[in-house]
Short mmCIF file of C-alpha atoms (C1' of nucleotides) in Angstrom, two decimals:
data_model
loop_
_atom_site.label_atom_id
_atom_site.label_comp_id
_atom_site.label_asym_id
_atom_site.label_seq_id
_atom_site.Cartn_x
_atom_site.Cartn_y
_atom_site.Cartn_z
CA UNK A 1 103.73 98.38 93.97
CA UNK A 2 105.89 97.07 96.72
CA UNK A 3 107.52 93.73 96.95
CA UNK A 4 109.67 92.42 99.76
CA UNK A 5 112.53 94.96 99.45
CA UNK A 6 110.19 97.95 99.30
CA UNK A 7 108.11 96.72 102.25
CA UNK A 8 111.26 95.97 104.23
CA UNK A 9 112.55 99.48 103.52
CA UNK A 10 109.29 101.02 104.72
CA UNK A 11 109.19 98.83 107.83
CA UNK A 12 112.72 99.80 108.79
CA UNK A 13 112.05 103.49 108.27
CA UNK A 14 108.94 103.41 110.42
CA UNK A 15 110.59 101.31 113.10
CA UNK A 16 113.91 103.09 113.32
CA UNK A 17 113.15 106.52 111.96
CA UNK A 18 114.95 108.33 109.17
CA UNK A 19 113.66 108.93 105.64
CA UNK A 20 110.50 110.92 106.03
CA UNK A 21 109.97 110.79 109.76
CA UNK A 22 110.87 109.76 113.28
CA UNK A 23 110.56 106.26 114.70
CA UNK A 24 106.99 105.24 115.48
CA UNK A 25 107.75 102.47 117.95
CA UNK A 26 106.63 103.42 121.42
CA UNK A 27 103.98 105.86 120.26
CA UNK A 28 100.33 105.53 121.16
CA UNK A 29 97.53 105.65 118.61
CA UNK A 30 95.14 108.44 119.52
CA UNK A 31 92.71 108.67 116.67
CA UNK A 32 91.55 107.11 113.43
CA UNK A 33 90.10 108.39 110.19
CA UNK A 34 88.90 105.90 107.60
CA UNK A 35 88.55 107.64 104.24
CA UNK A 36 87.75 104.61 102.05
CA UNK A 37 85.64 101.89 103.61
CA UNK A 38 87.02 98.90 101.73
CA UNK A 39 90.57 99.65 102.81
CA UNK A 40 89.65 98.13 106.16
CA UNK A 41 89.38 94.37 105.80
CA UNK A 42 88.47 93.73 109.42
CA UNK A 43 87.00 94.36 111.92
CA UNK A 44 84.12 96.80 111.31
CA UNK A 45 85.01 100.50 111.18
CA UNK A 46 83.35 101.09 114.55
CA UNK A 47 85.18 98.27 116.26
CA UNK A 48 88.44 99.22 114.59
CA UNK A 49 88.30 102.70 116.04
CA UNK A 50 87.36 101.78 119.58
CA UNK A 51 89.79 98.91 119.69
CA UNK A 52 92.91 100.55 118.23
CA UNK A 53 92.69 103.88 120.02
CA UNK A 54 94.92 103.92 123.08
CA UNK A 55 97.10 101.04 121.95
CA UNK A 56 100.82 101.58 121.78
CA UNK A 57 103.02 100.50 118.86
CA UNK A 58 105.40 97.95 120.35
CA UNK A 59 107.22 96.88 117.20
CA UNK A 60 107.10 97.22 113.42
CA UNK A 61 108.17 94.41 111.12
CA UNK A 62 107.43 92.58 107.90
CA UNK A 63 106.21 89.14 106.85
CA UNK A 64 106.20 88.55 103.11
CA UNK A 65 104.69 91.72 101.68
CA UNK A 66 102.71 92.48 104.86
CA UNK A 67 103.71 95.24 107.24
CA UNK A 68 103.18 94.03 110.79
CA UNK A 69 102.55 96.57 113.55
CA UNK A 70 102.61 94.88 116.92
CA UNK A 71 100.38 96.74 119.38
CA UNK A 72 99.68 96.23 123.07
CA UNK A 73 96.85 93.80 122.51
CA UNK A 74 96.48 93.36 118.75
CA UNK A 75 98.40 93.30 115.50
CA UNK A 76 97.80 95.81 112.74
CA UNK A 77 98.53 94.23 109.37
CA UNK A 78 98.88 96.35 106.24
CA UNK A 79 99.20 95.08 102.68
CA UNK A 80 100.14 97.77 100.15
CA UNK A 81 99.15 95.70 97.09
CA UNK A 82 99.80 97.59 93.85
CA UNK A 83 99.88 101.26 94.73
CA UNK A 84 99.90 101.61 98.50
CA UNK A 85 102.37 103.65 100.51
CA UNK A 86 102.78 104.82 104.09
CA UNK A 87 103.69 108.38 105.00
CA UNK A 88 104.45 110.07 108.29
CA UNK A 89 102.98 113.55 108.43
CA UNK A 90 102.07 116.31 110.83
CA UNK A 91 98.55 115.95 112.15
CA UNK A 92 97.45 119.23 110.59
CA UNK A 93 98.95 118.52 107.15
CA UNK A 94 96.60 118.72 104.21
CA UNK A 95 94.95 115.41 103.38
CA UNK A 96 96.52 114.46 100.09
CA UNK A 97 94.71 112.81 97.22
CA UNK A 98 94.39 109.03 97.63
CA UNK A 99 94.81 109.00 101.38
CA UNK A 100 92.63 106.08 102.58
CA UNK A 101 93.35 105.73 106.30
CA UNK A 102 94.88 108.06 108.87
CA UNK A 103 96.20 107.05 112.28
CA UNK A 104 96.89 109.90 114.68
CA UNK A 105 99.90 109.27 116.86
CA UNK A 106 101.49 110.81 119.91
CA UNK A 107 103.83 113.69 119.14
CA UNK A 108 101.55 115.48 116.68
CA UNK A 109 102.22 112.78 114.08
CA UNK A 110 99.99 111.05 111.60
CA UNK A 111 100.57 107.80 109.76
CA UNK A 112 98.81 108.03 106.40
CA UNK A 113 97.99 105.08 104.19
CA UNK A 114 97.95 106.40 100.64
CA UNK A 115 96.68 104.10 97.90
CA UNK A 116 95.63 105.37 94.48
CA UNK A 117 94.19 102.09 93.22
CA UNK A 118 92.41 101.15 96.45
CA UNK A 119 93.65 97.55 96.36
CA UNK A 120 95.50 97.83 99.68
CA UNK A 121 94.02 96.30 102.83
CA UNK A 122 94.33 96.71 106.59
CA UNK A 123 93.51 94.17 109.30
CA UNK A 124 93.37 94.59 113.06
CA UNK A 125 93.52 91.15 114.64
CA UNK A 126 94.37 89.53 117.93
CA UNK A 127 96.19 86.67 116.23
CA UNK A 128 98.24 87.69 113.18
CA UNK A 129 98.84 84.07 112.28
CA UNK A 130 95.24 83.82 111.20
CA UNK A 131 96.12 86.11 108.27
CA UNK A 132 99.82 85.34 107.83
CA UNK A 133 99.70 81.63 108.58
CA UNK A 134 99.35 80.52 104.98
CA UNK A 135 102.43 82.32 103.72
CA UNK A 136 105.36 80.34 102.40
CA UNK A 137 108.91 80.62 103.77
CA UNK A 138 110.80 83.89 104.03
CA UNK A 139 113.45 83.79 101.31
CA UNK A 140 116.02 85.60 103.46
CA UNK A 141 115.40 83.50 106.55
CA UNK A 142 118.51 81.45 107.40
CA UNK A 143 116.20 78.49 107.86
CA UNK A 144 115.28 78.65 104.16
CA UNK A 145 118.03 76.63 102.49
CA UNK A 146 118.73 75.77 98.86
CA UNK A 147 117.84 72.21 99.72
CA UNK A 148 114.51 73.35 101.15
CA UNK A 149 113.73 75.17 97.91
CA UNK A 150 114.67 72.12 95.88
CA UNK A 151 112.34 69.95 97.92
CA UNK A 152 109.46 72.37 97.42
CA UNK A 153 110.11 72.64 93.68
CA UNK A 154 109.98 68.86 93.34
CA UNK A 155 106.40 68.86 94.65
CA UNK A 156 104.83 70.62 91.68
CA UNK A 157 104.85 70.79 87.92
CA UNK A 158 103.79 74.44 87.80
CA UNK A 159 105.65 76.99 85.68
CA UNK A 160 108.37 78.83 87.58
CA UNK A 161 107.04 82.35 87.07
CA UNK A 162 103.55 81.92 88.51
CA UNK A 163 104.90 79.58 91.16
CA UNK A 164 107.36 82.14 92.49
CA UNK A 165 104.60 84.74 92.54
CA UNK A 166 102.46 82.41 94.67
CA UNK A 167 102.86 83.71 98.23
CA UNK A 168 102.09 80.30 99.70
CA UNK A 169 105.08 78.85 97.86
CA UNK A 170 107.51 81.58 98.85
CA UNK A 171 106.66 84.90 100.48
CA UNK A 172 107.67 88.32 99.21
CA UNK A 173 108.47 87.94 95.53
CA UNK A 174 106.50 90.01 93.01
CA UNK A 175 106.71 90.67 89.31
CA UNK A 176 109.97 92.62 89.36
CA UNK A 177 112.09 90.43 91.57
CA UNK A 178 110.78 87.21 90.05
CA UNK A 179 111.83 88.27 86.55
CA UNK A 180 115.17 89.47 87.87
CA UNK A 181 115.85 86.28 89.82
CA UNK A 182 114.94 83.99 86.92
CA UNK A 183 117.27 85.93 84.65
CA UNK A 184 120.12 85.76 87.12
CA UNK A 185 119.53 82.03 87.48
CA UNK A 186 119.36 81.50 83.72
CA UNK A 187 115.97 79.82 83.91
CA UNK A 188 113.04 80.20 81.52
CA UNK A 189 109.90 81.51 83.27
CA UNK A 190 107.81 78.70 81.78
CA UNK A 191 110.09 75.90 82.91
CA UNK A 192 108.34 73.29 85.03
CA UNK A 193 109.34 73.44 88.69
CA UNK A 194 109.91 69.72 89.07
CA UNK A 195 112.27 69.65 86.10
CA UNK A 196 115.01 71.61 87.87
CA UNK A 197 118.18 69.79 88.82
CA UNK A 198 119.53 70.27 92.35
CA UNK A 199 122.17 72.53 90.84
CA UNK A 200 119.58 74.67 89.06
CA UNK A 201 117.54 74.90 92.24
CA UNK A 202 120.62 76.02 94.16
CA UNK A 203 121.31 78.67 91.55
CA UNK A 204 117.72 79.89 91.73
CA UNK A 205 117.92 80.02 95.52
CA UNK A 206 121.09 82.07 95.35
CA UNK A 207 119.61 84.38 92.70
CA UNK A 208 116.44 85.05 94.68
CA UNK A 209 118.44 86.01 97.73
CA UNK A 210 120.95 88.09 95.78
CA UNK A 211 118.23 90.05 93.98
CA UNK A 212 116.26 90.71 97.17
CA UNK A 213 119.34 91.75 99.15
CA UNK A 214 120.37 94.02 96.31
CA UNK A 215 116.90 95.55 96.27
CA UNK A 216 116.96 96.15 100.02
CA UNK A 217 120.42 97.66 99.84
CA UNK A 218 119.15 100.11 97.22
CA UNK A 219 116.04 100.73 99.34
CA UNK A 220 113.73 99.26 96.74
CA UNK A 221 112.67 100.34 93.28
CA UNK A 222 110.74 103.49 92.42
CA UNK A 223 108.66 103.37 89.27
CA UNK A 224 106.23 105.91 87.90
CA UNK A 225 104.51 108.18 90.35
CA UNK A 226 104.22 105.61 93.13
CA UNK A 227 106.67 105.11 95.96
CA UNK A 228 109.47 107.56 96.35
CA UNK A 229 112.18 105.40 97.63
CA UNK A 230 115.28 103.68 96.41
CA UNK A 231 116.92 103.45 93.04
CA UNK A 232 116.89 99.75 92.27
CA UNK A 233 114.97 100.56 89.08
CA UNK A 234 118.25 101.77 87.63
CA UNK A 235 119.72 98.32 87.98
CA UNK A 236 117.04 96.13 86.41
CA UNK A 237 118.49 93.34 84.28
CA UNK A 238 115.32 92.57 82.31
CA UNK A 239 112.24 93.98 84.05
CA UNK A 240 110.54 96.56 81.79
CA UNK A 241 113.55 96.49 79.48
CA UNK A 242 111.82 94.89 76.50
CA UNK A 243 113.96 95.21 73.39
CA UNK A 244 116.99 96.51 75.24
CA UNK A 245 120.14 94.39 75.28
CA UNK A 246 120.53 91.69 77.90
CA UNK A 247 123.26 92.88 80.29
CA UNK A 248 124.91 89.48 80.04
CA UNK A 249 124.85 88.61 76.32
CA UNK A 250 123.39 91.59 74.48
CA UNK A 251 120.41 89.72 73.05
CA UNK A 252 117.26 91.90 73.06
CA UNK A 253 115.11 91.29 76.12
CA UNK A 254 111.82 89.59 75.24
CA UNK A 255 108.39 90.16 76.80
CA UNK A 256 105.67 87.54 77.03
CA UNK A 257 102.55 87.24 79.15
CA UNK A 258 102.26 84.46 81.73
CA UNK A 259 99.26 84.35 84.02
CA UNK A 260 98.28 87.83 82.82
CA UNK A 261 101.56 89.25 84.08
CA UNK A 262 104.11 90.86 81.81
CA UNK A 263 107.20 88.68 81.90
CA UNK A 264 110.64 89.80 80.79
CA UNK A 265 113.51 87.46 79.98
CA UNK A 266 116.53 86.90 77.78
CA UNK A 267 115.81 84.28 75.10
CA UNK A 268 119.47 83.32 75.00
CA UNK A 269 120.40 83.25 78.71
CA UNK A 270 117.05 81.68 79.63
CA UNK A 271 116.33 79.18 76.86
CA UNK A 272 112.99 77.46 76.79
CA UNK A 273 113.68 73.85 77.77
CA UNK A 274 110.91 72.73 75.41
CA UNK A 275 112.18 74.70 72.43
CA UNK A 276 110.39 77.61 70.70
"C1'" DC B 1 95.87 70.07 89.94
"C1'" DA B 2 97.17 73.80 86.84
"C1'" DC B 3 95.86 77.47 84.16
"C1'" DG B 4 93.24 81.36 82.16
"C1'" DA B 5 89.93 85.02 82.65
"C1'" DG B 6 87.48 88.36 85.24
"C1'" DA B 7 87.18 91.50 89.42
"C1'" DC B 8 88.73 95.05 92.17
"C1'" DC B 9 90.56 100.48 91.05
"C1'" DT B 10 92.95 104.77 89.28
"C1'" DG B 11 96.41 106.86 86.65
"C1'" DT B 12 99.83 107.19 82.87
"C1'" DT B 13 101.45 106.31 78.42
"C1'" DC B 14 101.04 105.09 73.70
"C1'" DG B 15 99.05 104.78 69.04
"C1'" DC B 16 96.08 106.79 65.65
"C1'" DT C 1 94.53 118.07 70.71
"C1'" DG C 2 91.56 114.19 71.71
"C1'" DC C 3 90.31 109.54 72.68
"C1'" DG C 4 90.42 104.80 73.51
"C1'" DA C 5 93.40 100.92 74.40
"C1'" DA C 6 97.01 98.91 76.89
"C1'" DC C 7 99.49 98.66 80.89
"C1'" DA C 8 100.92 99.05 85.93
"C1'" DG C 9 105.05 96.60 91.76
"C1'" DG C 10 98.85 92.17 93.84
"C1'" DT C 11 95.59 88.83 95.03
"C1'" DC C 12 91.04 86.63 95.07
"C1'" DT C 13 87.39 83.84 92.86
"C1'" DC C 14 85.42 81.19 89.35
"C1'" DG C 15 85.28 78.08 85.36
"C1'" DT C 16 87.51 74.53 82.51
#
DNA sequence: CACGAGACCTGTTCGC
DNA sequence: TGCGAACAGGTCTCGT
């Protein structure tokens, strides 16, 4: 479900309050309820409970698509994968379908991890870098320049679409924002990374940032029954718009499959450099 | 090294 | 109406 803009929106809401609840920073974790074993990646359920109880939430942030809860002694990392969501509830609220992990907090609050497809994962670790260390650069980090992207693109011949989805290449992009960024940049999803000119790389860099900032500003995209959030889905250029006119040239949006992921693009604005 | 397929899961939508 | 297939915002592992 969530990509960088959705995770950022959730992190901000939990850190600063607003949306569906008050700020969680400063609150102590009082209790734990693990409803689906595999949701907890590490440590063991027993150690998780004894170790997290009593720790205070010092900060809440994001790295790539991971939510990062900084606690007194440890870091709680949460990856929502396809269908995960976080909800702040009263401690006596009914336990909704698909709740997988509950954290009881000071102030009669409960942080619920809801995840229909059970792909989401939670880690409690002393050193978050052990889990996050392999991630690529943050696309919105000022240190990530167009030149830096160009240099990374030159290192590989991989197709742009799967490359941008690779979290070790760049962190935070998923299927929606990758398709949107490639369309904005006028690049075919199968184009080889090392074939981009410096100008094309700069345009891709700008497009990635523009699409992500737009998504954050609209508080993410809400599709189907998952994630009740922003309204970026109303502004998709190509994603899930197969057959509808390209907003730039009117050509029907095409859908192909690359790396088992549905891929949407405009055949005219994003011509295949190799023909066909 | 780069790519495709299969797993992991549940729910919704679409075609017949 | 019913039923199976296809599809879904992610990532890991294995085989070629």
